Amino acid sequence: MLIDSYNRVHNYLRISLTDNCNLRCFYCMPEENYEFTPHSRLMQPDEIESLARLFVENGVNKIRLTGGEPLVRKDAADIILRLAKLPVKLTLTTNATRLHDFVDVLEQAKVKSLNISLDTLDPGKFSIITRRDSFQKVMDNINLMISRNFHVKVNVVVMKGMNDHEINDFIAWTKDVPVHVRFIEFMPFEGNRWTSNQVFTWTEMLDEIGKQFHAIPIQGDKHDTAKKYAIEGHKGTFAIISTMSSPFCAGCNRMRLTADGKMKNCLFSEKENDLLSALRNGEDVLTLIKASIATKAKELGGQFSKDFEKIHTEDLHNRSMISIGG
Ligand code: SAM
Ligand code: SF4
């Protein structure tokens, strides 16, 4: 078991397959000439399988594939099917643009639940946020996955002045469609020009929702990052991920592996442990994994506090979100 110095058991691994993406969400990918990692420096399918197996032998029972966009990798299907052999709950976070090509593979891999990113229901605004024109494809694929009985969660990064006025439109969508919307507070990463006054907080969201709907809290479990709510008569639900205003580090069970094989014990950790080089050199990878867990900070990577208005982004040492793997 991978247990840190605050007695948190780590059984959930998020693996980034690539830092490449076919969208350009401004809050995720730095605007300045971002260079994607060359293929040879990415973990290869057999390496991903070996590292994942080692984590599973040490207590991991849930794996999420992410990126960049995991489905732009040409060998994504191979990787998904390799990991499907492990005794884990396998899930995926995707921008949905390529899902139509992966329905059969995901069914074969017994993936039941997907997180799909969609920050607006307005096609024009989608193009502004993602710098690409793929709104209809994303919507069609969300509907396709729901029709094939996948549990679909939709991630919405809420940014003041950008899409905060659409919160109740997303909730209205859950009335007749079994879609589970998760509103995420905007987080600071390298190159995303975050400022604290763009954060639309959990309580601000609840106030906005309260103007039109009566939200009923749903009991979660201790590892949940999302505060969940239902609305009577709605087929779907909604949740709020309050990383900035009310972090949930006490119940954290997550570890991350970047596409170039570096382990991060927290989304906001500065330090990385190079598992891929150790694997390629025949060194002891488990020792590195345990060392990473042993040094995990109590909250927020030890880099800031929940008093997010005091964050100076120039003091944060981290990668951009696209190169960590969300
Ligand atoms: N490409 C896939 C997608 O968009 O779903 C997977 C990778 S993406 C980095 C994973 C998640 O991180 C997405 O839901 C995205 O909205 C979220 N994300 C990226 N940058 C963020 C930020 N600055 N604050 C909050 N969430 C962010
Ligand atoms: Fe690509 Fe996802 Fe980042 Fe958007 S959020 S740029 S889709 S990795």
XYZ file of C-alpha atoms and ligand atoms in Angstrom:
361
model
C 0.000 0.000 0.000
C 1.193 3.514 -0.754
C 0.520 5.535 2.403
C 1.856 9.027 2.980
C 2.922 10.713 6.210
C -0.649 11.982 6.754
C -1.981 8.400 6.629
C -3.612 8.848 3.239
C -3.829 5.627 1.215
C -3.070 6.211 -2.471
C -5.082 3.895 -4.706
C -5.883 6.138 -7.676
C -3.423 6.803 -10.513
C -3.967 9.299 -13.308
C -1.824 8.610 -16.351
C -1.253 11.233 -19.011
C -0.790 9.628 -22.439
C 0.427 12.755 -24.211
C 0.807 16.499 -23.840
C -0.467 16.886 -27.394
C -3.986 18.045 -28.099
C -6.221 18.949 -31.018
C -7.841 21.797 -29.042
C -6.117 24.848 -27.525
C -8.107 25.726 -24.389
C -6.566 28.987 -23.198
C -6.720 28.039 -19.506
C -4.801 24.811 -20.144
C -2.300 25.283 -22.960
C 0.171 28.183 -22.833
C -0.222 30.574 -25.730
C 3.502 31.022 -26.380
C 4.949 28.459 -28.829
C 4.190 25.351 -26.807
C 6.362 22.430 -27.960
C 4.824 18.981 -27.649
C 7.042 16.270 -26.198
C 8.574 14.130 -28.989
C 7.195 10.596 -29.226
C 10.451 8.914 -28.152
C 10.333 10.725 -24.804
C 6.769 9.599 -24.136
C 6.061 6.402 -22.256
C 5.508 3.616 -24.776
C 2.571 1.188 -24.437
C 4.647 -1.600 -22.817
C 6.221 0.946 -20.441
C 2.817 2.323 -19.439
C 1.629 -1.229 -18.832
C 4.710 -2.096 -16.700
C 4.464 1.049 -14.587
C 0.700 0.680 -14.161
C 1.156 -2.960 -13.110
C 3.654 -1.931 -10.455
C 1.212 0.620 -9.039
C -1.570 -1.997 -9.081
C 0.660 -4.466 -7.196
C 0.988 -1.740 -4.576
C -2.680 -1.051 -4.056
C -3.908 1.014 -7.008
C -7.435 -0.001 -8.051
C -8.457 2.938 -10.206
C -6.686 4.374 -13.258
C -7.747 7.415 -15.266
C -6.181 8.155 -18.646
C -5.824 11.801 -19.487
C -3.537 14.252 -21.249
C -3.323 16.543 -23.324
C -5.921 14.720 -25.288
C -5.413 10.979 -24.702
C -7.277 9.982 -27.866
C -4.948 11.843 -30.249
C -2.296 9.204 -29.596
C -2.192 6.757 -32.493
C -1.663 3.845 -30.085
C -4.397 4.937 -27.640
C -6.545 1.863 -28.358
C -3.581 -0.471 -27.707
C -2.859 1.281 -24.396
C -6.511 1.181 -23.305
C -6.770 -2.538 -24.066
C -3.488 -3.325 -22.247
C -4.669 -1.508 -19.106
C -8.064 -3.185 -19.337
C -6.327 -6.449 -18.410
C -5.411 -5.058 -14.980
C -7.793 -5.416 -11.998
C -8.698 -1.720 -11.923
C -11.599 0.577 -12.614
C -10.416 2.189 -15.857
C -11.705 5.639 -16.841
C -10.822 8.431 -19.239
C -10.906 12.228 -19.393
C -11.305 13.487 -22.950
C -12.379 16.476 -24.989
C -14.684 14.046 -26.889
C -13.637 15.114 -30.392
C -12.441 11.604 -31.268
C -14.744 9.474 -29.124
C -16.760 8.193 -32.106
C -13.697 6.159 -33.166
C -13.280 4.609 -29.709
C -16.755 3.468 -28.641
C -16.106 -0.202 -29.389
C -12.637 -0.166 -27.775
C -14.014 1.486 -24.633
C -16.810 -1.074 -24.438
C -14.323 -3.900 -24.950
C -12.140 -2.423 -22.173
C -15.208 -2.294 -19.903
C -14.844 1.435 -19.376
C -18.169 2.503 -17.864
C -17.671 6.168 -17.060
C -16.115 9.082 -18.958
C -15.273 12.673 -18.063
C -15.790 14.982 -21.013
C -14.763 18.639 -21.083
C -17.225 21.210 -22.360
C -17.120 24.736 -20.932
C -19.948 26.352 -22.840
C -23.185 25.498 -24.627
C -22.590 28.356 -27.084
C -20.733 27.274 -30.278
C -19.184 30.738 -30.754
C -17.851 30.825 -27.200
C -16.544 27.269 -27.618
C -14.364 28.519 -30.473
C -13.070 31.389 -28.330
C -12.194 29.118 -25.384
C -10.724 26.202 -27.363
C -9.475 28.176 -30.409
C -11.029 25.403 -32.514
C -14.418 24.881 -34.148
C -15.452 21.470 -32.775
C -18.568 22.250 -30.710
C -20.978 20.121 -32.751
C -18.614 17.133 -32.823
C -18.273 17.274 -29.024
C -22.046 17.521 -28.526
C -22.712 14.690 -30.990
C -20.197 12.481 -29.206
C -21.618 13.274 -25.756
C -25.023 12.170 -27.053
C -23.474 9.117 -28.701
C -21.808 7.985 -25.462
C -25.015 8.515 -23.467
C -26.949 6.481 -26.049
C -24.394 3.686 -25.599
C -25.048 3.751 -21.833
C -21.788 5.265 -20.639
C -21.992 7.320 -17.432
C -21.038 10.750 -18.792
C -19.695 13.508 -16.555
C -19.159 16.893 -18.204
C -16.349 19.056 -16.797
C -16.976 22.797 -16.980
C -14.170 25.156 -15.906
C -16.109 28.179 -14.664
C -14.414 31.538 -15.240
C -15.874 34.857 -14.136
C -17.012 36.941 -17.098
C -16.477 34.050 -19.518
C -19.073 31.360 -18.820
C -20.373 31.940 -15.265
C -23.705 33.111 -16.703
C -24.187 29.669 -18.316
C -24.252 27.655 -15.094
C -28.038 27.411 -15.007
C -28.164 26.504 -18.721
C -25.946 23.509 -17.925
C -28.237 22.560 -15.042
C -31.309 22.876 -17.271
C -29.593 20.392 -19.624
C -29.577 17.766 -16.829
C -33.394 17.797 -16.646
C -34.069 15.440 -19.514
C -30.561 14.166 -20.255
C -28.723 11.805 -17.844
C -25.574 13.898 -17.880
C -23.593 14.723 -14.736
C -22.163 18.238 -14.877
C -19.123 19.128 -12.750
C -18.336 22.802 -12.341
C -14.606 23.295 -11.680
C -13.068 26.381 -10.082
C -10.428 27.929 -12.347
C -6.919 26.891 -11.198
C -3.503 28.531 -11.755
C -0.894 26.783 -13.904
C 2.188 27.818 -15.818
C 1.278 30.096 -18.713
C -2.507 30.226 -18.224
C -2.698 33.860 -17.090
C -4.775 32.976 -14.046
C -5.853 35.775 -11.746
C -7.811 35.333 -8.534
C -10.600 37.636 -9.691
C -11.468 35.170 -12.476
C -12.252 32.433 -9.951
C -15.994 31.868 -9.599
C -16.218 30.081 -6.267
C -18.288 27.189 -5.008
C -20.501 29.485 -2.914
C -20.938 31.936 -5.783
C -22.015 29.026 -7.982
C -24.529 27.807 -5.386
C -25.941 31.342 -5.092
C -26.348 31.529 -8.866
C -27.964 28.077 -9.042
C -30.261 28.951 -6.117
C -31.844 31.693 -8.216
C -33.473 29.028 -10.424
C -33.161 25.603 -8.827
C -33.406 23.902 -5.456
C -30.201 21.859 -5.150
C -30.198 18.900 -2.757
C -26.720 17.811 -1.504
C -25.855 14.146 -2.156
C -23.706 12.346 0.407
C -20.268 11.652 -1.110
C -17.352 9.552 0.064
C -14.129 10.737 1.680
C -12.102 10.619 -1.544
C -14.539 12.746 -3.540
C -13.125 15.889 -5.085
C -16.612 16.985 -6.058
C -19.436 18.209 -3.841
C -22.469 16.551 -5.413
C -26.051 17.783 -5.754
C -29.332 16.568 -7.242
C -32.388 18.457 -8.376
C -35.779 16.827 -8.032
C -37.122 15.599 -11.359
C -33.753 15.865 -13.163
C -32.253 12.796 -14.865
C -28.719 14.114 -14.371
C -26.940 15.672 -11.397
C -24.361 18.382 -10.836
C -21.265 18.755 -8.687
C -18.761 21.463 -7.818
C -14.988 20.952 -7.632
C -13.877 23.667 -5.219
C -10.102 23.276 -5.436
C -9.419 26.955 -4.865
C -11.988 28.032 -2.256
C -12.422 24.771 -0.352
C -9.732 22.189 -1.165
C -10.292 18.513 -0.446
C -6.695 17.448 0.246
C -7.502 15.630 3.514
C -9.084 12.735 1.611
C -6.627 12.732 -1.307
C -5.864 9.298 -2.769
C -4.427 10.459 -6.111
C -1.056 10.238 -7.833
C -0.117 11.353 -11.321
C 2.174 10.115 -14.037
C 3.034 12.641 -16.754
C 3.268 11.522 -20.375
C 7.080 11.608 -20.123
C 6.968 9.254 -17.154
C 7.472 11.609 -14.201
C 5.504 10.920 -11.050
C 3.792 13.840 -9.304
C 2.288 13.176 -5.894
C -0.080 16.152 -6.295
C -1.466 18.256 -9.140
C 0.378 21.212 -7.612
C 3.614 19.510 -6.566
C 6.850 21.042 -7.789
C 8.948 17.926 -7.352
C 8.784 15.071 -9.848
C 10.256 11.573 -9.702
C 11.482 10.219 -13.027
C 9.979 6.715 -13.167
C 10.425 6.282 -16.925
C 14.205 6.805 -16.873
C 14.486 4.416 -13.924
C 12.444 1.809 -15.789
C 14.540 2.221 -18.949
C 17.773 1.932 -16.910
C 16.611 -1.176 -15.055
C 16.611 0.658 -11.706
C 14.252 0.106 -8.792
C 11.095 2.048 -9.681
C 9.135 1.145 -6.544
C 11.693 2.898 -4.323
C 11.117 6.097 -6.320
C 7.339 5.753 -6.065
C 7.552 5.305 -2.295
C 9.941 8.252 -1.980
C 7.462 10.424 -3.872
C 4.555 9.416 -1.631
C 6.643 9.900 1.515
C 7.265 13.538 0.637
C 3.686 14.455 -0.306
C 2.682 17.822 1.190
C -0.363 18.117 3.423
C -2.258 20.279 0.936
C -2.025 21.922 -2.483
C 1.476 20.645 -3.178
C 2.735 22.828 -0.313
C 2.698 25.746 -2.751
C -0.268 27.852 -1.622
C -3.107 27.953 0.865
C -6.852 28.055 0.381
C -6.596 31.818 0.751
C -6.383 31.930 -3.038
C -6.643 35.705 -3.289
C -3.091 35.851 -1.915
C -1.566 33.641 -4.631
C 1.220 35.207 -6.661
C 1.433 33.066 -9.776
C 5.099 33.994 -10.293
C 5.858 32.136 -7.020
C 4.231 28.874 -8.195
C 6.571 26.246 -9.609
C 4.656 23.810 -11.750
C 4.119 22.729 -15.319
C 1.225 23.872 -17.485
C -1.932 21.783 -17.052
C -1.604 20.284 -20.536
C 1.805 18.829 -19.664
C 0.785 17.544 -16.221
C -2.388 15.734 -17.251
C -5.596 16.996 -15.706
N -8.038 16.804 -23.074
C -8.837 16.213 -22.077
C -9.976 17.102 -21.672
O -9.952 18.277 -22.026
O -10.877 16.618 -20.999
C -8.072 15.747 -20.867
C -7.012 16.667 -20.310
S -7.595 18.187 -19.577
C -6.066 18.906 -19.058
C -8.329 17.577 -18.083
C -9.257 18.517 -17.374
O -8.498 19.576 -16.808
C -10.304 19.158 -18.249
O -11.586 18.907 -17.732
C -9.980 20.605 -18.200
O -11.119 21.390 -18.292
C -9.297 20.725 -16.851
N -8.458 21.915 -16.730
C -7.462 22.311 -17.543
N -6.925 23.473 -17.134
C -7.608 23.836 -16.027
C -7.533 24.956 -15.142
N -6.642 25.922 -15.313
N -8.386 25.006 -14.100
C -9.295 24.016 -13.913
N -9.417 22.928 -14.702
C -8.592 22.850 -15.756
Fe -6.681 20.032 -24.781
Fe -8.091 19.198 -22.701
Fe -6.257 21.110 -22.371
Fe -8.447 21.667 -23.739
S -8.351 21.092 -21.557
S -6.320 22.168 -24.376
S -8.918 19.751 -24.725
S -5.873 19.024 -22.926
